[in-house]
XYZ file of C-alpha atoms in Angstrom:
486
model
C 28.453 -79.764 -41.890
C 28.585 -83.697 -41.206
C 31.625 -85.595 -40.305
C 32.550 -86.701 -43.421
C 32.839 -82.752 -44.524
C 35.244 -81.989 -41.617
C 37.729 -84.995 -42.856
C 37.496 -84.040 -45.483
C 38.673 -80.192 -44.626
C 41.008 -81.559 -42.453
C 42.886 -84.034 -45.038
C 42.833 -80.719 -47.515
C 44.472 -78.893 -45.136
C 47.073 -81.757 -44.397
C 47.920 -81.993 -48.359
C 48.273 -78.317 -48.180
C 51.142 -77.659 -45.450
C 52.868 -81.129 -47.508
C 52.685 -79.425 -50.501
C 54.347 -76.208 -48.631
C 57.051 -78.161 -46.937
C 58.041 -79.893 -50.005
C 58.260 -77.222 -51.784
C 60.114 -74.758 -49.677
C 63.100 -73.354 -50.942
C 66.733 -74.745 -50.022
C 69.402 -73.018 -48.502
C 71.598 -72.610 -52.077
C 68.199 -70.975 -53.719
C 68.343 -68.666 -50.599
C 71.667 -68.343 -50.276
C 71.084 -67.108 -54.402
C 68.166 -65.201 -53.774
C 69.567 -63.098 -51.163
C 72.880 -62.260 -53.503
C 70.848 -61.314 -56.654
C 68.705 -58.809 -53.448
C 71.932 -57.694 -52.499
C 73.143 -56.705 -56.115
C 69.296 -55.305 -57.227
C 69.339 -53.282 -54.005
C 73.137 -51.295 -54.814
C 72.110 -50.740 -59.012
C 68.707 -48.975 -57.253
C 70.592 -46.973 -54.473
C 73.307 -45.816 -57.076
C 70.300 -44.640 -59.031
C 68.055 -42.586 -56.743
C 71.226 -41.488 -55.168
C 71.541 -39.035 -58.239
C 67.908 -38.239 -57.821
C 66.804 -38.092 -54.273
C 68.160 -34.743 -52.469
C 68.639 -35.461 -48.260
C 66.115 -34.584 -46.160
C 66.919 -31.694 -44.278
C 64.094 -29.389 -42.391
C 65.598 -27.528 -39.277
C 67.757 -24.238 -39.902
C 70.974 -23.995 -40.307
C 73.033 -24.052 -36.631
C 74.184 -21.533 -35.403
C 78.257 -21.157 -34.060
C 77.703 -20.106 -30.417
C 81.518 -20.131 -30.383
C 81.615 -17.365 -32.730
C 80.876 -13.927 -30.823
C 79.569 -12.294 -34.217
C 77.408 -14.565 -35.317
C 75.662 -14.453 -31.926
C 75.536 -11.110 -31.785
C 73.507 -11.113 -35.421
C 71.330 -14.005 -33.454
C 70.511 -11.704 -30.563
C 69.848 -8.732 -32.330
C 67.717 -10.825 -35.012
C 65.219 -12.510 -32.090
C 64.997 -9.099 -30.020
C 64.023 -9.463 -26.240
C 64.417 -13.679 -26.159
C 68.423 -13.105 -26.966
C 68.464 -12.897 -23.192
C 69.027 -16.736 -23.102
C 72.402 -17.266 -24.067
C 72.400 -19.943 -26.975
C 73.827 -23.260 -26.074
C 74.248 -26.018 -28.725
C 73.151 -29.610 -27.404
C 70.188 -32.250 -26.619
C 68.792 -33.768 -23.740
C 67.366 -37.105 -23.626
C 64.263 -38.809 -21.686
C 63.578 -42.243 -22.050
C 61.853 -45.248 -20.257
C 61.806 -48.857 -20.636
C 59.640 -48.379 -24.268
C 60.605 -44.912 -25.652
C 63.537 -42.803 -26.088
C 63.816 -39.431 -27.197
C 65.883 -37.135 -27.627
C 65.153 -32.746 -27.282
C 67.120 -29.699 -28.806
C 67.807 -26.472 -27.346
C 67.216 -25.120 -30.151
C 63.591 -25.020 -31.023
C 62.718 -26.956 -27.571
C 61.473 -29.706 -30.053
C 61.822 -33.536 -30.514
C 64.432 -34.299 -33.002
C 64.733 -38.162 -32.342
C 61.990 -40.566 -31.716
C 62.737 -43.967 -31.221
C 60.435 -47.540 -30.035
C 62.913 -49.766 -27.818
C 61.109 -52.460 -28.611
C 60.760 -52.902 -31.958
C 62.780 -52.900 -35.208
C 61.969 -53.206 -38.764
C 62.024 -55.127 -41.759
C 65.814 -55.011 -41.761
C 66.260 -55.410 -37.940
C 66.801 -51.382 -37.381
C 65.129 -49.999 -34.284
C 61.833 -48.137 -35.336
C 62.362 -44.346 -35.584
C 59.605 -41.846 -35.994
C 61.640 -39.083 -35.823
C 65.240 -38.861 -36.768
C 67.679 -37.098 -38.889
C 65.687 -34.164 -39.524
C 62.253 -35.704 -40.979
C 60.126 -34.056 -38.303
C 59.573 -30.018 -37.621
C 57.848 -28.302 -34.679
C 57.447 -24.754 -33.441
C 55.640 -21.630 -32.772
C 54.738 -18.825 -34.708
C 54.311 -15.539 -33.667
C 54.748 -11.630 -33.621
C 56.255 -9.725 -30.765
C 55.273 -5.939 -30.143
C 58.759 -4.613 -31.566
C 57.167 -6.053 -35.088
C 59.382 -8.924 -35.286
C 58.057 -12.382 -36.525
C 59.584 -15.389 -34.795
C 59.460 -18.587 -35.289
C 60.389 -21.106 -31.594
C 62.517 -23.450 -34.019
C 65.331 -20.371 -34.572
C 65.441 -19.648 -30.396
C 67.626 -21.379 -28.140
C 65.786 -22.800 -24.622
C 67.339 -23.247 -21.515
C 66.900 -27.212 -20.361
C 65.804 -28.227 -17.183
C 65.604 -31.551 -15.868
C 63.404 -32.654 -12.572
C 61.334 -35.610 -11.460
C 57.677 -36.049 -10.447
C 57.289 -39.481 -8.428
C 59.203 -41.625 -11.241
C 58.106 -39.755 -13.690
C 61.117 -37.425 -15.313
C 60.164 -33.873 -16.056
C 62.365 -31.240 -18.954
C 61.741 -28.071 -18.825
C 63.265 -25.998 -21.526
C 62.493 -22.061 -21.068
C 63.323 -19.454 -23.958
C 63.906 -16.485 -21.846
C 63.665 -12.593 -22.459
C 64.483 -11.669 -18.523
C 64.880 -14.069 -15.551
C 61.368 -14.773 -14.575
C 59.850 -13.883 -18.093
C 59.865 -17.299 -20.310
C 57.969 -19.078 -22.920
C 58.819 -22.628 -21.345
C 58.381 -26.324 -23.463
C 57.306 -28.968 -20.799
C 57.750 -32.774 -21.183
C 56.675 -35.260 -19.019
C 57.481 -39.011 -19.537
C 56.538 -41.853 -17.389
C 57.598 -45.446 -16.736
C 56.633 -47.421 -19.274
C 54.603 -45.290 -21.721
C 53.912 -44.176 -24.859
C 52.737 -41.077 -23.665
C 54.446 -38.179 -23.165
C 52.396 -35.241 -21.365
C 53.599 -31.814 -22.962
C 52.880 -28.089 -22.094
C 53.376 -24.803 -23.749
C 52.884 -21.655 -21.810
C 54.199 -18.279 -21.311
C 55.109 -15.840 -18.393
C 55.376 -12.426 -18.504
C 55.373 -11.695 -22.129
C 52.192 -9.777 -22.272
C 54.718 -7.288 -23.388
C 56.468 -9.486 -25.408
C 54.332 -11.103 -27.342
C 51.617 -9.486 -29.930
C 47.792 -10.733 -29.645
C 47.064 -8.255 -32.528
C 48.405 -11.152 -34.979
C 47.865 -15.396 -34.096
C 49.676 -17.600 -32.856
C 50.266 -20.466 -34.790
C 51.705 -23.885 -34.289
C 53.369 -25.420 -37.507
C 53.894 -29.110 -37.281
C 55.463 -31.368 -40.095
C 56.834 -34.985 -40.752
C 57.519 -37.267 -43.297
C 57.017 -40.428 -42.497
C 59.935 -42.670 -42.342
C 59.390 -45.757 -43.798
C 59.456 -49.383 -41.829
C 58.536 -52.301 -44.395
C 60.137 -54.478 -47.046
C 57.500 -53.571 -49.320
C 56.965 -49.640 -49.262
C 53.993 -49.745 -51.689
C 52.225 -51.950 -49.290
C 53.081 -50.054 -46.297
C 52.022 -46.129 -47.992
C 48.546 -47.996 -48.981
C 47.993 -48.060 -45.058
C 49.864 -44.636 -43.964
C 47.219 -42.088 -43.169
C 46.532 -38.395 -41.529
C 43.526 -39.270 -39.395
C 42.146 -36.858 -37.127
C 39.735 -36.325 -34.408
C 37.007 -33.050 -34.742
C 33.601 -31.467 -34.260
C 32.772 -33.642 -31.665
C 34.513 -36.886 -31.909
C 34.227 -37.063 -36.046
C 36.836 -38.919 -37.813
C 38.274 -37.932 -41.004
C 41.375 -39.020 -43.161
C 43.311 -37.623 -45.662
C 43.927 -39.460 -49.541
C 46.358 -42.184 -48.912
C 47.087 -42.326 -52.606
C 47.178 -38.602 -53.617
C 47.810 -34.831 -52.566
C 44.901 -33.757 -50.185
C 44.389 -30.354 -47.981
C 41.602 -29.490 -45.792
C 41.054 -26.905 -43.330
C 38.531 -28.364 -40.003
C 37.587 -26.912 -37.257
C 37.464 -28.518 -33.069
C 40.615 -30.903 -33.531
C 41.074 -32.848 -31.020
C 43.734 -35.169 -32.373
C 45.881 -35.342 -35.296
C 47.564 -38.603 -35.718
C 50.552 -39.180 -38.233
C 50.267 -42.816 -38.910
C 52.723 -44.580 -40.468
C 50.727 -48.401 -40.828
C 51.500 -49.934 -37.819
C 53.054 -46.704 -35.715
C 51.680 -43.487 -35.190
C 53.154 -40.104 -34.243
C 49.673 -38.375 -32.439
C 49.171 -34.832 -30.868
C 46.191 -34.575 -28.772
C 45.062 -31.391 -26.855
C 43.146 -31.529 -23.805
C 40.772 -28.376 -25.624
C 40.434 -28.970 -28.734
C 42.363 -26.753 -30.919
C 39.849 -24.473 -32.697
C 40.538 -24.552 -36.515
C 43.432 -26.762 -38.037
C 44.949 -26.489 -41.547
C 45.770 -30.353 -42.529
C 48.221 -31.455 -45.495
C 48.707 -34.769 -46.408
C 51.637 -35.444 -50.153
C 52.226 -38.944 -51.448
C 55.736 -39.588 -51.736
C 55.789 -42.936 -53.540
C 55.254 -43.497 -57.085
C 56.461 -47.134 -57.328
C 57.888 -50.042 -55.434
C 61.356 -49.077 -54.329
C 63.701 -51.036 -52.106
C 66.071 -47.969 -51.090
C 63.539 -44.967 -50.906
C 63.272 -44.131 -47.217
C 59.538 -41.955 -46.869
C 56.207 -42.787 -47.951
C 54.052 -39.286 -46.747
C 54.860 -35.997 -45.695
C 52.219 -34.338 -43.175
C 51.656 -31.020 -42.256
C 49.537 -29.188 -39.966
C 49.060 -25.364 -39.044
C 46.924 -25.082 -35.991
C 46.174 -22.166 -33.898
C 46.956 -21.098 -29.849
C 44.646 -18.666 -28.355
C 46.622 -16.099 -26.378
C 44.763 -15.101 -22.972
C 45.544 -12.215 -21.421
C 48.444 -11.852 -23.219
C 50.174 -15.181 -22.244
C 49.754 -19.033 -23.775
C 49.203 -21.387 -21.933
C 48.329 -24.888 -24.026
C 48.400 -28.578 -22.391
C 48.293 -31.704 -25.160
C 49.882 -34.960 -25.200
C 52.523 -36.968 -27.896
C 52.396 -40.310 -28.953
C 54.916 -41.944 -30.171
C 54.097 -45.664 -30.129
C 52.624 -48.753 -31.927
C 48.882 -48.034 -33.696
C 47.954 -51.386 -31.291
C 44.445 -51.780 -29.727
C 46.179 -53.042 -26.459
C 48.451 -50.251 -26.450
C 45.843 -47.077 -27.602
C 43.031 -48.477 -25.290
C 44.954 -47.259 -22.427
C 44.281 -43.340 -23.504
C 40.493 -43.788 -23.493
C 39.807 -40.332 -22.528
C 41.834 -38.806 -25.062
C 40.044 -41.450 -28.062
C 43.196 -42.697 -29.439
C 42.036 -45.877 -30.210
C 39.990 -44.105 -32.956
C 43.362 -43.930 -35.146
C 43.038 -47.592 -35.515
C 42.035 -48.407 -39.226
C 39.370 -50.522 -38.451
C 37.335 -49.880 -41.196
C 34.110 -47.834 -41.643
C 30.555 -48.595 -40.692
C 29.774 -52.096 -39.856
C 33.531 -53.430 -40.630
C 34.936 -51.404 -38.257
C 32.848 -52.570 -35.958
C 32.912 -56.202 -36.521
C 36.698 -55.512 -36.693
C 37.098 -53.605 -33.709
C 34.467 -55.784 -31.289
C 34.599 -58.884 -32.649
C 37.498 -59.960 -35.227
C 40.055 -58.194 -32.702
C 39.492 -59.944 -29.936
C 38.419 -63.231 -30.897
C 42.167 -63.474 -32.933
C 44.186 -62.014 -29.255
C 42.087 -65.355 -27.908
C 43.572 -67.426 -30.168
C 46.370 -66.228 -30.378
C 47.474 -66.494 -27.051
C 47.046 -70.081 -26.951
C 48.492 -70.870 -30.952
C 51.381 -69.533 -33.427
C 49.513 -67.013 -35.793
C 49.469 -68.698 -38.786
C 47.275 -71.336 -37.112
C 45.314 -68.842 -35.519
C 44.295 -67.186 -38.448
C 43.462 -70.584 -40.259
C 41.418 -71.913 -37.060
C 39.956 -68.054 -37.022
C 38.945 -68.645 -40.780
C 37.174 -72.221 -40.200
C 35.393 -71.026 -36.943
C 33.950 -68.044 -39.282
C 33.357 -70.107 -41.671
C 31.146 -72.776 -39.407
C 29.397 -69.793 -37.579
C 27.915 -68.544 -41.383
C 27.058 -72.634 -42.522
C 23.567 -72.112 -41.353
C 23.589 -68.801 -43.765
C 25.671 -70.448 -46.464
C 23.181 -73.680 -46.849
C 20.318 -71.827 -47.181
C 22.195 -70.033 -50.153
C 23.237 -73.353 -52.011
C 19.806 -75.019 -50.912
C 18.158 -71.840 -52.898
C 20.407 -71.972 -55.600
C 20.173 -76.653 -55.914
C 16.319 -75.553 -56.028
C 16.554 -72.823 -58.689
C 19.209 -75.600 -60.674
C 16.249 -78.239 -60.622
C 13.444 -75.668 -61.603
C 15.396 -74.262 -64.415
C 13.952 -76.777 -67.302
C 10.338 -75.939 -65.921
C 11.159 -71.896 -66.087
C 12.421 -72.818 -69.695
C 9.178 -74.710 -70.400
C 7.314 -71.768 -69.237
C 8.924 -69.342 -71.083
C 8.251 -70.776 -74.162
C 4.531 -71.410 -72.944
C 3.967 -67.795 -72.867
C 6.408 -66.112 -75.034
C 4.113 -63.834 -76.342
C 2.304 -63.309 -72.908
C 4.866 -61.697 -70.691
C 2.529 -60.956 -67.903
C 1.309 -64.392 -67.808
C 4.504 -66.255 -67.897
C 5.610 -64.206 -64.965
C 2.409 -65.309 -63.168
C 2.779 -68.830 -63.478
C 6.542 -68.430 -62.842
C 6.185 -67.169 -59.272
C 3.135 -69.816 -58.815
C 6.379 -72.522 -59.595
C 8.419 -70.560 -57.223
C 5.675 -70.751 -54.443
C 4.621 -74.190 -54.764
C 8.866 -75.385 -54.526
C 9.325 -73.122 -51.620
C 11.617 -71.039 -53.421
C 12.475 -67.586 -53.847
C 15.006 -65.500 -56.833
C 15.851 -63.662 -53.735
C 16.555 -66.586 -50.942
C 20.304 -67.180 -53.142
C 20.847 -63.412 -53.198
C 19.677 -62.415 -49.354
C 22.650 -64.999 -47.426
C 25.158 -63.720 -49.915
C 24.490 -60.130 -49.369
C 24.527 -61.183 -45.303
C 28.179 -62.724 -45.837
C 29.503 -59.748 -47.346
C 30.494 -57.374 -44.043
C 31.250 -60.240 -41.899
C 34.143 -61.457 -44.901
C 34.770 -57.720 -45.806
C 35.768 -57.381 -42.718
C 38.066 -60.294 -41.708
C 39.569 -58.745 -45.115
C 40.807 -55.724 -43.701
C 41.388 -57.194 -40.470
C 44.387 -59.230 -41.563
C 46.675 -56.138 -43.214
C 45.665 -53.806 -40.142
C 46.093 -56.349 -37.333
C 49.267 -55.508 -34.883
C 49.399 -58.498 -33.665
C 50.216 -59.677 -37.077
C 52.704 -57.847 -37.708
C 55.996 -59.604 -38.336
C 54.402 -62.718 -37.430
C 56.148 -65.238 -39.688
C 53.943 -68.438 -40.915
C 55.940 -71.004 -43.801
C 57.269 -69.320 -46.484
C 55.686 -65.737 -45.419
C 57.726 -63.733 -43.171
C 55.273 -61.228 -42.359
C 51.614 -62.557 -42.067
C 50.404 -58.670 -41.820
C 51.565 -58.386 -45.297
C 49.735 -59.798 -48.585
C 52.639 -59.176 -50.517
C 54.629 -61.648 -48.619
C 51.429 -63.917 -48.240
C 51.486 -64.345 -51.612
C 55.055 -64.612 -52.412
C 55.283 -68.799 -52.862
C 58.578 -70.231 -52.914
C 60.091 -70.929 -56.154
């Protein structure tokens, strides 16, 4: 490109951000835009409010005030109505991450990202109000089948350095337990977790498995929830380090084997359960929840999982790991022995890879130094200027092939009746012009990952996310991108 090109890029661009400024929108057409919202908003939650039933997974709780009922309780779990049940939560929480742990079931029931809120300005939840389920299945030697989410656990709370340690222990005597251990340190995402047993060789059957029954619909973050389902994936980790992902669009099953990691990703945050062994088999379930664009309608997937414990010498003993936390490069990197950054939707093949390596990095440069809408557009030209050499050589074979088309012509009608010859003398025109079919065709088909790439880069890009740049509020979003002032 010669100097006169570059002006001329750079007066295009000026004309452009004019044309933008002068035709944002003023503060009545906001103020307008924003009532008519309001009023389209209330018509569509009266409406699915007739349709949509609340969401509503954990069991029913139970009145430890009320001597019957726990009497029916005891008698129902067998030897673990030794721990007396006691309603309540306990909470850990850093300077990122709070949650929040039942007694009953021992399992996460609130979720939440200090440090982040959504399209609406509400903290980020993964789990809350009842979207999430977790527990153990199993059959004791009295030929009971119990499930960890109907016993009551005994809480415990310690500290290890500055980490803080829970402990919560479903009891059938005083030193005989199945205990729930949660580890949380200073300013993580990750929270270390342990289930094991002690003393319930007796207890607990290794005739029948032991299953572990995770499930979670994914609460939804965006404006648009279309746009934010297209990019809300079950990806998992298994038989050595392959990835796999369920249908984001549609219903999809599948039954692996060597998990290593399942991660629940909701676009840019991710629920994740990683075991230090790799659990052996895993039934996954991935349902789409969204039919259409919906401004009220609070999930976009619901994710299952059934995955199996070994018990060893008639105890379990089982040490993973839970993310709860943004689906960020800077952030995952940090768990490089566990592969989390894997969950990242780079892309596959080659994009991924120029994504991941290259596209990633070269925009944190950038953007460290520039607001992100200029990023991306200096990101763009640079790109752009690195594939010139590729791109002339395209339009230099295609001026070529423009200025040899009335001698092809001539040819063809030279030989009309000769098709072998014709193509002879054609290709002796293309060798004495320099000039190949091909030579337009071979830069083109070069272009394609790097552009492919920067493609999917943009709507999968943390950084981007609610990055605001003119009229778009959210740069990590096409549907805003596109969404010109009126």
């Amino acid at each position: 490109m010669d100097v006169k090109s570059i002006i001329g890029f750079v007066l295009i661009f000026g004309i452009l951000i004019f044309m933008f400024y002068q035709n944002r929108p003023t503060p009545e057409e906001i103020a307008e835009k924003e009532a008519q919202q309001e009023q389209l908003d209330a018509t569509e939650a009266a409406a699915e409010t007739k349709t949509v039933a609340p969401v509503q997974i954990e069991t029913p709780v139970l009145d430890v005030t009320d001597s019957t009922a726990v009497a029916s309780y005891k008698s129902q779990i067998g030897a673990f109505g030794y721990t007396a049940p006691t309603a309540g939560t306990t909470v850990l929480e850093n300077e990122v991450l709070y949650l929040k742990i039942s007694n009953k079931g021992g399992h996460i029931v609130e979720a939440k990202m200090k440090n982040f809120v959504t399209y609406d300005s509400i903290p980020v939840y993964l789990i809350k109000d009842g979207n999430a389920s977790f527990g153990l299945s199993f059959s004791t030697t009295d030929n009971r089948v119990l499930n960890t989410k109907d016993l009551y656990f005994e809480p415990s709370m310690t500290s290890s350095g500055n980490n803080q340690v829970l402990s919560l222990k479903a009891k059938t005597a005083n030193n005989q337990y199945l205990e729930y251990r949660y580890e949380i340190k200073p300013d993580d995402y990750l929270v270390d977790f342990t289930i094991r047993s002690q003393g319930l060789d007796r207890v607990i059957s290794d005739s029948k498995p032991v299953s572990l029954d995770w499930s979670l619909k994914a609460i939804r973050h965006s404006k648009s929830i279309v746009y934010e389902n297209r990019y809300t994936r079950l990806t998992y980790n298994h038989e050595d380090d392959k990835l796999s992902k369920l249908s984001e669009g549609s219903d999809d099953e599948e039954l692996e084997e060597n998990i290593k990691w399942i991660s629940y990703r909701q676009h840019f945050f991710s629920t994740i359960l990683a075991a230090d062994e790799p659990f052996k088999t895993g039934d996954l379930r991935s349902t789409n929840l969204v039919e259409e664009e919906s401004r009220t309608f609070g999930f976009t997937k619901e994710y299952a999982s059934v995955l199996p414990i070994e018990v060893k010498g008639g105890e379990l003993t089982k040490n993973m790991h839970w993310y709860f936390g943004p689906t960020d490069i800077k952030v995952l990197s940090k768990y490089e022995d566990l592969g989390l950054v894997d969950s990242i939707p780079f892309g596959w093949g080659i994009f991924g890879w120029i994504n991941r390596y290259l596209f990633t990095p070269f925009y944190s440069f950038l953007g460290g130094m520039l607001p992100a809408g200029i990023a991306i557009i200096i990101m763009t030209i640079l790109v752009r200027l690195a594939m010139s050499p590729v791109t002339y050589k395209s339009y230099l074979s295609q001026a070529k092939m423009k200025v040899l088309k009335p001698e092809i012509t001539e040819l063809g009608e030279k030989f009309k009746d000769n098709a072998m010859k014709k193509q002879q003398e054609t290709m002796k025109l293309y060798g004495k012009a320099g000039v190949s079919p091909m030579s337009g065709c071979v830069p083109a088909f070069l272009q394609m990952p790097i552009f492919y790439a920067l493609f999917m880069f943009f709507p999968t890009s943390f950084a981007l996310r609610q990055k605001p740049f003119l009229w778009a509020d959210d740069l990590s979003s096409f549907d805003t991108i596109y969404q010109f002032p009126e």
